[in-house]
């Protein structure tokens, strides 16, 4: 299971949101669960709730995804960096041939996008 946390899910996790916390626990406890925090979304989550970035980045079950060249090109074409990096991170890769699900507390962000969404509201 591959799950990308968007900025709203990360900010919610920083506030102790039960479902977001369960995802983090599952990614830490289960060998086949992977949780990703795109760097641009992590920045926005930290702006919304200071301290979120440091906290999430320190958790062993969360992998922070850097802004590599492919992500930069994807971000450059979108309106917001956080959503663009999350969307890019959810796309299929050799490691994630089926892509990843985006966990969010704001599912309207992803309306009309070709992405699977896990609504945490």
CSV table of N, CA and C in Angstrom, one decimal:
chain,number,residue,atom,x,y,z
A,1,UNK,N,0.9,-1.2,0.0
A,1,UNK,CA,0.0,0.0,0.0
A,1,UNK,C,0.9,1.2,0.0
A,2,UNK,N,0.7,2.1,-1.0
A,2,UNK,CA,1.5,3.3,-1.1
A,2,UNK,C,0.6,4.5,-1.0
A,3,UNK,N,0.8,5.4,0.0
A,3,UNK,CA,0.0,6.5,0.3
A,3,UNK,C,0.8,7.8,0.4
A,4,UNK,N,0.3,8.8,-0.3
A,4,UNK,CA,1.0,10.1,-0.3
A,4,UNK,C,0.1,11.0,0.6
A,5,UNK,N,0.7,11.6,1.6
A,5,UNK,CA,0.0,12.6,2.4
A,5,UNK,C,0.1,13.9,1.7
A,6,UNK,N,-1.1,14.5,1.5
A,6,UNK,CA,-1.1,15.9,1.0
A,6,UNK,C,-0.9,16.9,2.2
A,7,UNK,N,-0.8,18.2,1.9
A,7,UNK,CA,-0.5,19.1,2.9
A,7,UNK,C,-1.6,19.1,4.0
A,8,UNK,N,-2.9,18.9,3.6
A,8,UNK,CA,-4.0,19.0,4.6
A,8,UNK,C,-3.9,17.8,5.5
A,9,UNK,N,-3.5,16.6,5.0
A,9,UNK,CA,-3.4,15.4,5.8
A,9,UNK,C,-2.2,15.5,6.8
A,10,UNK,N,-1.1,16.2,6.3
A,10,UNK,CA,0.0,16.4,7.2
A,10,UNK,C,-0.3,17.3,8.3
A,11,UNK,N,-1.0,18.4,8.0
A,11,UNK,CA,-1.4,19.4,9.0
A,11,UNK,C,-2.3,18.7,10.0
A,12,UNK,N,-3.2,17.9,9.5
A,12,UNK,CA,-4.2,17.2,10.4
A,12,UNK,C,-3.4,16.2,11.3
A,13,UNK,N,-2.4,15.5,10.8
A,13,UNK,CA,-1.6,14.6,11.6
A,13,UNK,C,-0.9,15.4,12.7
A,14,UNK,N,-0.4,16.6,12.4
A,14,UNK,CA,0.2,17.4,13.4
A,14,UNK,C,-0.7,17.9,14.5
A,15,UNK,N,-2.0,17.8,14.2
A,15,UNK,CA,-3.0,18.2,15.2
A,15,UNK,C,-3.6,17.0,15.9
A,16,UNK,N,-3.0,15.8,15.6
A,16,UNK,CA,-3.5,14.6,16.3
A,16,UNK,C,-4.7,13.9,15.7
A,17,UNK,N,-5.0,14.2,14.4
A,17,UNK,CA,-6.1,13.6,13.7
A,17,UNK,C,-6.0,12.1,13.7
A,18,UNK,N,-7.1,11.5,14.2
A,18,UNK,CA,-7.1,10.0,14.4
A,18,UNK,C,-6.8,9.2,13.2
A,19,UNK,N,-7.4,9.5,12.1
A,19,UNK,CA,-7.2,8.7,10.9
A,19,UNK,C,-5.8,8.9,10.3
A,20,UNK,N,-5.3,10.1,10.3
A,20,UNK,CA,-4.0,10.4,9.8
A,20,UNK,C,-2.9,9.7,10.7
A,21,UNK,N,-3.2,9.7,12.0
A,21,UNK,CA,-2.3,9.1,13.0
A,21,UNK,C,-2.3,7.6,12.8
A,22,UNK,N,-3.4,7.0,12.5
A,22,UNK,CA,-3.5,5.6,12.2
A,22,UNK,C,-2.7,5.2,10.9
A,23,UNK,N,-2.7,6.0,9.9
A,23,UNK,CA,-1.9,5.8,8.7
A,23,UNK,C,-0.4,5.8,9.1
A,24,UNK,N,0.0,6.7,9.8
A,24,UNK,CA,1.4,6.8,10.2
A,24,UNK,C,1.8,5.6,11.0
A,25,UNK,N,1.0,5.2,12.0
A,25,UNK,CA,1.3,4.0,12.8
A,25,UNK,C,1.3,2.8,11.9
A,26,UNK,N,0.4,2.6,10.9
A,26,UNK,CA,0.4,1.5,10.0
A,26,UNK,C,1.6,1.4,9.2
A,27,UNK,N,2.0,2.6,8.7
A,27,UNK,CA,3.3,2.6,7.8
A,27,UNK,C,4.5,2.2,8.6
A,28,UNK,N,4.5,2.5,9.9
A,28,UNK,CA,5.6,2.1,10.8
A,28,UNK,C,5.6,0.6,11.1
A,29,UNK,N,4.4,0.1,11.3
A,29,UNK,CA,4.2,-1.2,11.8
A,29,UNK,C,4.1,-2.3,10.8
A,30,UNK,N,3.6,-2.0,9.6
A,30,UNK,CA,3.4,-3.0,8.5
A,30,UNK,C,4.5,-2.9,7.5
A,31,UNK,N,5.0,-4.0,7.1
A,31,UNK,CA,6.1,-4.0,6.1
A,31,UNK,C,5.7,-3.6,4.7
A,32,UNK,N,4.4,-3.8,4.4
A,32,UNK,CA,4.0,-3.5,3.0
A,32,UNK,C,3.2,-2.2,2.9
A,33,UNK,N,3.3,-1.3,3.9
A,33,UNK,CA,2.7,0.0,3.9
A,33,UNK,C,3.8,1.0,3.8
A,34,UNK,N,3.6,2.0,2.8
A,34,UNK,CA,4.5,3.0,2.6
A,34,UNK,C,3.8,4.4,2.6
A,35,UNK,N,4.3,5.3,3.4
A,35,UNK,CA,3.7,6.6,3.5
A,35,UNK,C,4.7,7.7,3.0
A,36,UNK,N,4.3,8.6,2.1
A,36,UNK,CA,5.2,9.5,1.5
A,36,UNK,C,4.7,11.0,1.9
A,37,UNK,N,5.7,11.8,2.1
A,37,UNK,CA,5.5,13.2,2.3
A,37,UNK,C,6.2,14.0,1.3
A,38,UNK,N,5.6,14.5,0.2
A,38,UNK,CA,6.2,15.3,-0.8
A,38,UNK,C,6.8,16.6,-0.1
A,39,UNK,N,8.0,17.0,-0.4
A,39,UNK,CA,8.6,18.2,0.2
A,39,UNK,C,7.8,19.4,0.1
A,40,UNK,N,7.2,19.7,-1.1
A,40,UNK,CA,6.5,20.9,-1.2
A,40,UNK,C,5.2,20.9,-0.4
A,41,UNK,N,4.6,19.8,-0.3
A,41,UNK,CA,3.4,19.7,0.6
A,41,UNK,C,3.8,19.8,2.1
A,42,UNK,N,4.9,19.3,2.4
A,42,UNK,CA,5.5,19.4,3.8
A,42,UNK,C,5.7,20.8,4.2
A,43,UNK,N,6.2,21.6,3.2
A,43,UNK,CA,6.4,23.1,3.5
A,43,UNK,C,5.0,23.7,3.8
A,44,UNK,N,4.0,23.5,3.0
A,44,UNK,CA,2.7,24.1,3.2
A,44,UNK,C,2.1,23.6,4.5
A,45,UNK,N,2.2,22.3,4.8
A,45,UNK,CA,1.7,21.8,6.1
A,45,UNK,C,2.4,22.5,7.3
A,46,UNK,N,3.7,22.8,7.2
A,46,UNK,CA,4.4,23.4,8.2
A,46,UNK,C,4.0,24.9,8.4
A,47,UNK,N,3.6,25.5,7.2
A,47,UNK,CA,3.1,26.9,7.3
A,47,UNK,C,1.8,26.9,8.0
A,48,UNK,N,1.0,25.9,7.7
A,48,UNK,CA,-0.4,25.9,8.4
A,48,UNK,C,-0.3,25.5,9.9
A,49,UNK,N,0.7,24.7,10.2
A,49,UNK,CA,0.9,24.2,11.6
A,49,UNK,C,2.4,24.1,11.8
A,50,UNK,N,3.0,25.2,12.3
A,50,UNK,CA,4.5,25.1,12.5
A,50,UNK,C,4.9,23.9,13.4
A,51,UNK,N,6.0,23.3,13.0
A,51,UNK,CA,6.5,22.2,13.6
A,51,UNK,C,6.1,20.8,13.0
A,52,UNK,N,5.2,20.9,12.1
A,52,UNK,CA,4.7,19.7,11.4
A,52,UNK,C,5.8,19.0,10.6
A,53,UNK,N,6.6,19.8,9.9
A,53,UNK,CA,7.6,19.3,9.0
A,53,UNK,C,8.6,18.5,9.8
A,54,UNK,N,9.1,19.1,10.8
A,54,UNK,CA,10.2,18.4,11.6
A,54,UNK,C,9.6,17.2,12.3
A,55,UNK,N,8.4,17.2,12.7
A,55,UNK,CA,7.8,16.0,13.4
A,55,UNK,C,7.6,14.9,12.4
A,56,UNK,N,7.0,15.2,11.2
A,56,UNK,CA,6.8,14.1,10.2
A,56,UNK,C,8.1,13.6,9.7
A,57,UNK,N,9.0,14.5,9.4
A,57,UNK,CA,10.3,14.0,8.9
A,57,UNK,C,11.1,13.1,9.8
A,58,UNK,N,10.8,13.2,11.1
A,58,UNK,CA,11.5,12.4,12.1
A,58,UNK,C,10.9,11.0,12.3
A,59,UNK,N,9.7,10.8,11.7
A,59,UNK,CA,9.0,9.5,11.9
A,59,UNK,C,9.6,8.4,11.0
A,60,UNK,N,9.9,7.3,11.5
A,60,UNK,CA,10.5,6.2,10.7
A,60,UNK,C,9.6,5.7,9.6
A,61,UNK,N,8.2,5.8,9.7
A,61,UNK,CA,7.3,5.3,8.7
A,61,UNK,C,7.0,6.2,7.6
A,62,UNK,N,7.6,7.4,7.6
A,62,UNK,CA,7.3,8.4,6.6
A,62,UNK,C,8.5,8.7,5.8
A,63,UNK,N,8.4,8.6,4.5
A,63,UNK,CA,9.5,8.9,3.6
A,63,UNK,C,9.3,10.3,2.9
A,64,UNK,N,10.2,11.2,3.2
A,64,UNK,CA,10.1,12.6,2.5
A,64,UNK,C,10.6,12.5,1.1
A,65,UNK,N,9.8,12.9,0.2
A,65,UNK,CA,10.1,12.9,-1.2
A,65,UNK,C,10.7,14.2,-1.7
A,66,UNK,N,11.9,14.2,-2.1
A,66,UNK,CA,12.6,15.4,-2.6
A,66,UNK,C,12.0,15.9,-3.8
A,67,UNK,N,12.4,17.2,-4.1
A,67,UNK,CA,11.9,17.8,-5.3
A,67,UNK,C,13.0,17.6,-6.4
A,68,UNK,N,12.9,16.5,-7.1
A,68,UNK,CA,13.8,16.1,-8.1
A,68,UNK,C,13.4,16.8,-9.4
A,69,UNK,N,14.2,16.6,-10.5
A,69,UNK,CA,13.9,17.3,-11.8
A,69,UNK,C,12.5,17.0,-12.3
A,70,UNK,N,12.1,15.8,-12.3
A,70,UNK,CA,10.8,15.4,-12.8
A,70,UNK,C,9.7,16.1,-11.9
A,71,UNK,N,9.9,16.2,-10.6
A,71,UNK,CA,8.9,16.9,-9.8
A,71,UNK,C,8.9,18.4,-10.1
A,72,UNK,N,10.1,19.0,-10.3
A,72,UNK,CA,10.2,20.4,-10.6
A,72,UNK,C,9.4,20.7,-11.9
A,73,UNK,N,9.5,19.8,-12.9
A,73,UNK,CA,8.8,20.1,-14.1
A,73,UNK,C,7.3,19.9,-13.9
A,74,UNK,N,6.9,19.0,-13.1
A,74,UNK,CA,5.4,18.8,-12.8
A,74,UNK,C,4.9,20.0,-12.0
A,75,UNK,N,5.7,20.5,-11.0
A,75,UNK,CA,5.3,21.6,-10.2
A,75,UNK,C,5.2,22.9,-11.0
A,76,UNK,N,6.0,23.1,-12.0
A,76,UNK,CA,6.1,24.3,-12.8
A,76,UNK,C,4.8,24.5,-13.6
A,77,UNK,N,4.1,23.4,-13.9
A,77,UNK,CA,2.9,23.4,-14.7
A,77,UNK,C,1.6,23.6,-13.9
A,78,UNK,N,1.7,23.6,-12.6
A,78,UNK,CA,0.5,23.6,-11.8
A,78,UNK,C,0.3,24.9,-11.0
A,79,UNK,N,-0.8,25.1,-10.4
A,79,UNK,CA,-1.1,26.3,-9.7
A,79,UNK,C,-0.5,26.4,-8.3
A,80,UNK,N,-0.5,25.3,-7.6
A,80,UNK,CA,0.1,25.3,-6.2
A,80,UNK,C,1.2,24.2,-6.2
A,81,UNK,N,2.2,24.5,-5.5
A,81,UNK,CA,3.4,23.6,-5.4
A,81,UNK,C,3.0,22.3,-4.6
A,82,UNK,N,2.3,22.5,-3.5
A,82,UNK,CA,1.9,21.4,-2.6
A,82,UNK,C,1.1,20.4,-3.4
A,83,UNK,N,0.0,20.8,-4.0
A,83,UNK,CA,-0.9,19.9,-4.8
A,83,UNK,C,-0.1,19.3,-5.9
A,84,UNK,N,0.7,20.1,-6.6
A,84,UNK,CA,1.4,19.5,-7.8
A,84,UNK,C,2.4,18.5,-7.4
A,85,UNK,N,3.1,18.7,-6.3
A,85,UNK,CA,4.1,17.7,-5.9
A,85,UNK,C,3.4,16.4,-5.3
A,86,UNK,N,2.3,16.6,-4.7
A,86,UNK,CA,1.5,15.4,-4.2
A,86,UNK,C,1.0,14.6,-5.4
A,87,UNK,N,0.4,15.3,-6.4
A,87,UNK,CA,-0.1,14.7,-7.6
A,87,UNK,C,1.0,13.9,-8.3
A,88,UNK,N,2.2,14.6,-8.4
A,88,UNK,CA,3.3,14.0,-9.1
A,88,UNK,C,3.8,12.7,-8.3
A,89,UNK,N,3.8,12.8,-7.0
A,89,UNK,CA,4.2,11.7,-6.2
A,89,UNK,C,3.3,10.5,-6.3
A,90,UNK,N,2.0,10.8,-6.6
A,90,UNK,CA,1.0,9.7,-6.7
A,90,UNK,C,1.1,8.9,-8.0
A,91,UNK,N,1.8,9.4,-9.0
A,91,UNK,CA,1.8,8.8,-10.3
A,91,UNK,C,2.7,7.5,-10.3
A,92,UNK,N,2.4,6.6,-11.2
A,92,UNK,CA,3.1,5.3,-11.2
A,92,UNK,C,4.6,5.5,-11.5
A,93,UNK,N,5.4,4.7,-10.8
A,93,UNK,CA,6.9,4.7,-11.0
A,93,UNK,C,7.3,3.2,-11.0
A,94,UNK,N,8.5,3.0,-11.3
A,94,UNK,CA,9.0,1.6,-11.3
A,94,UNK,C,8.8,0.9,-9.9
A,95,UNK,N,9.0,1.7,-8.8
A,95,UNK,CA,8.8,1.2,-7.5
A,95,UNK,C,7.3,1.1,-7.1
A,96,UNK,N,6.5,1.9,-7.7
A,96,UNK,CA,5.0,1.9,-7.5
A,96,UNK,C,4.3,1.8,-8.8
A,97,UNK,N,4.3,0.7,-9.4
A,97,UNK,CA,3.6,0.6,-10.7
A,97,UNK,C,2.2,1.0,-10.8
A,98,UNK,N,1.5,0.8,-9.7
A,98,UNK,CA,0.1,1.2,-9.6
A,98,UNK,C,-0.1,2.6,-9.1
A,99,UNK,N,1.0,3.3,-8.9
A,99,UNK,CA,0.9,4.7,-8.3
A,99,UNK,C,0.6,4.6,-6.8
A,100,UNK,N,0.1,5.7,-6.3
A,100,UNK,CA,-0.2,5.8,-4.8
A,100,UNK,C,-1.5,6.5,-4.7
A,101,UNK,N,-2.1,6.3,-3.5
A,101,UNK,CA,-3.3,6.9,-3.1
A,101,UNK,C,-2.9,8.2,-2.4
A,102,UNK,N,-3.7,9.3,-2.6
A,102,UNK,CA,-3.5,10.5,-1.9
A,102,UNK,C,-4.4,10.6,-0.7
A,103,UNK,N,-3.8,10.7,0.5
A,103,UNK,CA,-4.6,10.9,1.7
A,103,UNK,C,-4.8,12.4,1.9
A,104,UNK,N,-6.0,12.8,2.2
A,104,UNK,CA,-6.4,14.2,2.3
A,104,UNK,C,-7.5,14.4,3.3
A,105,UNK,N,-7.5,15.6,3.9
A,105,UNK,CA,-8.7,16.0,4.6
A,105,UNK,C,-9.5,17.1,3.8
A,106,UNK,N,-9.1,17.3,2.6
A,106,UNK,CA,-9.8,18.2,1.7
A,106,UNK,C,-9.9,17.6,0.3
A,107,UNK,N,-10.8,16.6,0.2
A,107,UNK,CA,-11.0,15.9,-1.1
A,107,UNK,C,-11.3,16.7,-2.3
A,108,UNK,N,-11.9,17.9,-2.1
A,108,UNK,CA,-12.3,18.8,-3.2
A,108,UNK,C,-11.0,19.2,-4.0
A,109,UNK,N,-9.9,19.2,-3.3
A,109,UNK,CA,-8.6,19.6,-4.0
A,109,UNK,C,-8.4,18.7,-5.2
A,110,UNK,N,-8.8,17.4,-5.1
A,110,UNK,CA,-8.5,16.4,-6.1
A,110,UNK,C,-9.6,16.1,-7.0
A,111,UNK,N,-10.7,16.8,-6.9
A,111,UNK,CA,-11.8,16.7,-7.8
A,111,UNK,C,-11.4,16.9,-9.3
A,112,UNK,N,-11.6,16.0,-10.1
A,112,UNK,CA,-11.3,16.2,-11.6
A,112,UNK,C,-9.9,15.7,-11.9
A,113,UNK,N,-9.1,15.3,-10.9
A,113,UNK,CA,-7.8,14.8,-11.2
A,113,UNK,C,-7.8,13.3,-11.3
A,114,UNK,N,-6.9,12.7,-12.1
A,114,UNK,CA,-6.9,11.3,-12.3
A,114,UNK,C,-6.0,10.7,-11.2
A,115,UNK,N,-6.6,10.6,-10.0
A,115,UNK,CA,-5.9,10.1,-8.8
A,115,UNK,C,-6.8,9.4,-7.9
A,116,UNK,N,-6.4,8.4,-7.1
A,116,UNK,CA,-7.2,7.8,-6.1
A,116,UNK,C,-7.0,8.6,-4.8
A,117,UNK,N,-8.1,8.8,-4.1
A,117,UNK,CA,-8.1,9.6,-2.9
A,117,UNK,C,-8.6,8.8,-1.7
A,118,UNK,N,-7.9,9.0,-0.6
A,118,UNK,CA,-8.4,8.5,0.7
A,118,UNK,C,-8.8,9.7,1.5
A,119,UNK,N,-10.2,9.8,1.6
A,119,UNK,CA,-10.8,10.9,2.3
A,119,UNK,C,-10.7,10.7,3.9
A,120,UNK,N,-9.9,11.5,4.5
A,120,UNK,CA,-9.7,11.4,6.0
A,120,UNK,C,-10.7,12.2,6.8
A,121,UNK,N,-11.7,12.8,6.1
A,121,UNK,CA,-12.6,13.7,6.9
A,121,UNK,C,-13.6,12.9,7.7
